[in-house]
XYZ file of N, CA and C in Angstrom:
141
model
N -165.194 -81.026 103.366
C -164.156 -81.603 102.512
C -164.774 -82.554 101.487
N -165.571 -83.488 101.975
C -166.210 -84.469 101.083
C -167.140 -83.783 100.083
N -167.888 -82.792 100.583
C -168.823 -82.071 99.712
C -168.071 -81.335 98.601
N -166.944 -80.711 98.942
C -166.142 -79.981 97.950
C -165.628 -80.946 96.880
N -165.131 -82.101 97.312
C -164.631 -83.112 96.369
C -165.752 -83.562 95.439
N -166.934 -83.787 96.029
C -168.098 -84.221 95.241
C -168.471 -83.160 94.205
N -168.476 -81.910 94.629
C -168.792 -80.797 93.727
C -167.797 -80.703 92.586
N -166.520 -80.869 92.906
C -165.469 -80.812 91.887
C -165.642 -81.958 90.886
N -165.917 -83.156 91.405
C -166.121 -84.320 90.533
C -167.334 -84.109 89.634
N -168.408 -83.562 90.207
C -169.626 -83.285 89.440
C -169.329 -82.284 88.321
N -168.571 -81.238 88.651
C -168.190 -80.218 87.670
C -167.375 -80.819 86.538
N -166.418 -81.672 86.889
C -165.579 -82.329 85.883
C -166.455 -83.223 85.002
N -167.403 -83.919 85.624
C -168.328 -84.773 84.877
C -169.129 -83.983 83.863
N -169.652 -82.828 84.279
C -170.427 -81.960 83.379
C -169.571 -81.497 82.212
N -168.343 -81.063 82.518
C -167.428 -80.584 81.473
C -167.147 -81.715 80.489
N -166.931 -82.918 81.019
C -166.635 -84.077 80.180
C -167.814 -84.396 79.263
N -169.043 -84.341 79.804
C -170.256 -84.605 79.012
C -170.395 -83.555 77.912
N -170.217 -82.282 78.259
C -170.313 -81.184 77.282
C -169.265 -81.376 76.191
N -168.049 -81.770 76.591
C -166.956 -81.995 75.643
C -167.316 -83.129 74.683
N -167.879 -84.218 75.225
C -168.281 -85.367 74.400
C -169.356 -84.963 73.401
N -170.365 -84.204 73.865
C -171.440 -83.729 72.980
C -170.843 -82.844 71.886
N -169.942 -81.961 72.265
C -169.273 -81.078 71.307
C -168.524 -81.855 70.245
N -167.812 -82.910 70.663
C -167.077 -83.752 69.712
C -168.038 -84.421 68.742
N -169.158 -84.939 69.258
C -170.151 -85.611 68.406
C -170.746 -84.631 67.404
N -171.063 -83.422 67.863
C -171.652 -82.395 66.994
C -170.670 -82.011 65.895
N -169.402 -81.782 66.263
C -168.394 -81.393 65.269
C -168.164 -82.523 64.270
N -168.207 -83.768 64.741
C -168.040 -84.929 63.857
C -169.205 -85.006 62.875
N -170.433 -84.813 63.376
C -171.627 -84.834 62.519
C -171.552 -83.727 61.475
N -171.140 -82.541 61.892
C -171.036 -81.394 60.989
C -170.016 -81.687 59.889
N -168.886 -82.291 60.284
C -167.828 -82.613 59.332
C -168.315 -83.632 58.308
N -169.037 -84.662 58.760
C -169.544 -85.689 57.850
C -170.599 -85.110 56.911
N -171.436 -84.179 57.395
C -172.440 -83.514 56.546
C -171.729 -82.694 55.474
N -170.699 -81.942 55.865
C -169.917 -81.142 54.907
C -169.305 -82.041 53.844
N -168.776 -83.181 54.273
C -168.166 -84.139 53.350
C -169.207 -84.653 52.363
N -170.387 -85.024 52.855
C -171.477 -85.515 51.991
C -171.879 -84.451 50.978
N -172.017 -83.211 51.433
C -172.392 -82.108 50.547
C -171.339 -81.904 49.465
N -170.066 -81.974 49.850
C -168.968 -81.789 48.909
C -168.988 -82.881 47.837
N -169.236 -84.123 48.257
C -169.306 -85.258 47.320
C -170.478 -85.062 46.362
N -171.633 -84.648 46.881
C -172.818 -84.407 46.043
C -172.538 -83.328 45.006
N -171.955 -82.220 45.430
C -171.642 -81.101 44.526
C -170.640 -81.571 43.468
N -169.629 -82.319 43.893
C -168.590 -82.828 42.997
C -169.197 -83.760 41.946
N -170.130 -84.616 42.355
C -170.789 -85.543 41.424
C -171.682 -84.783 40.447
N -172.375 -83.758 40.926
C -173.234 -82.932 40.058
C -172.392 -82.257 38.983
N -171.244 -81.718 39.369
C -170.341 -81.059 38.417
C -169.838 -82.067 37.387
N -169.591 -83.307 37.821
C -169.104 -84.358 36.941
C -170.147 -84.681 35.869
N -171.426 -84.700 36.271
C -172.511 -85.040 35.336
C -172.801 -83.913 34.351
N -172.626 -82.665 34.778
C -172.953 -81.524 33.923
C -171.980 -81.354 32.760
């Protein structure tokens, strides 16, 4: 019983860590896209 509970908690912990990493990656990707868009927009403004 205790071992099963521990395994379930460990599994939930892993899922939570993966979810957190995924959120950070998607946030980084979004900010990079935003930076690229601003750069392109500024280049068009200068041309």
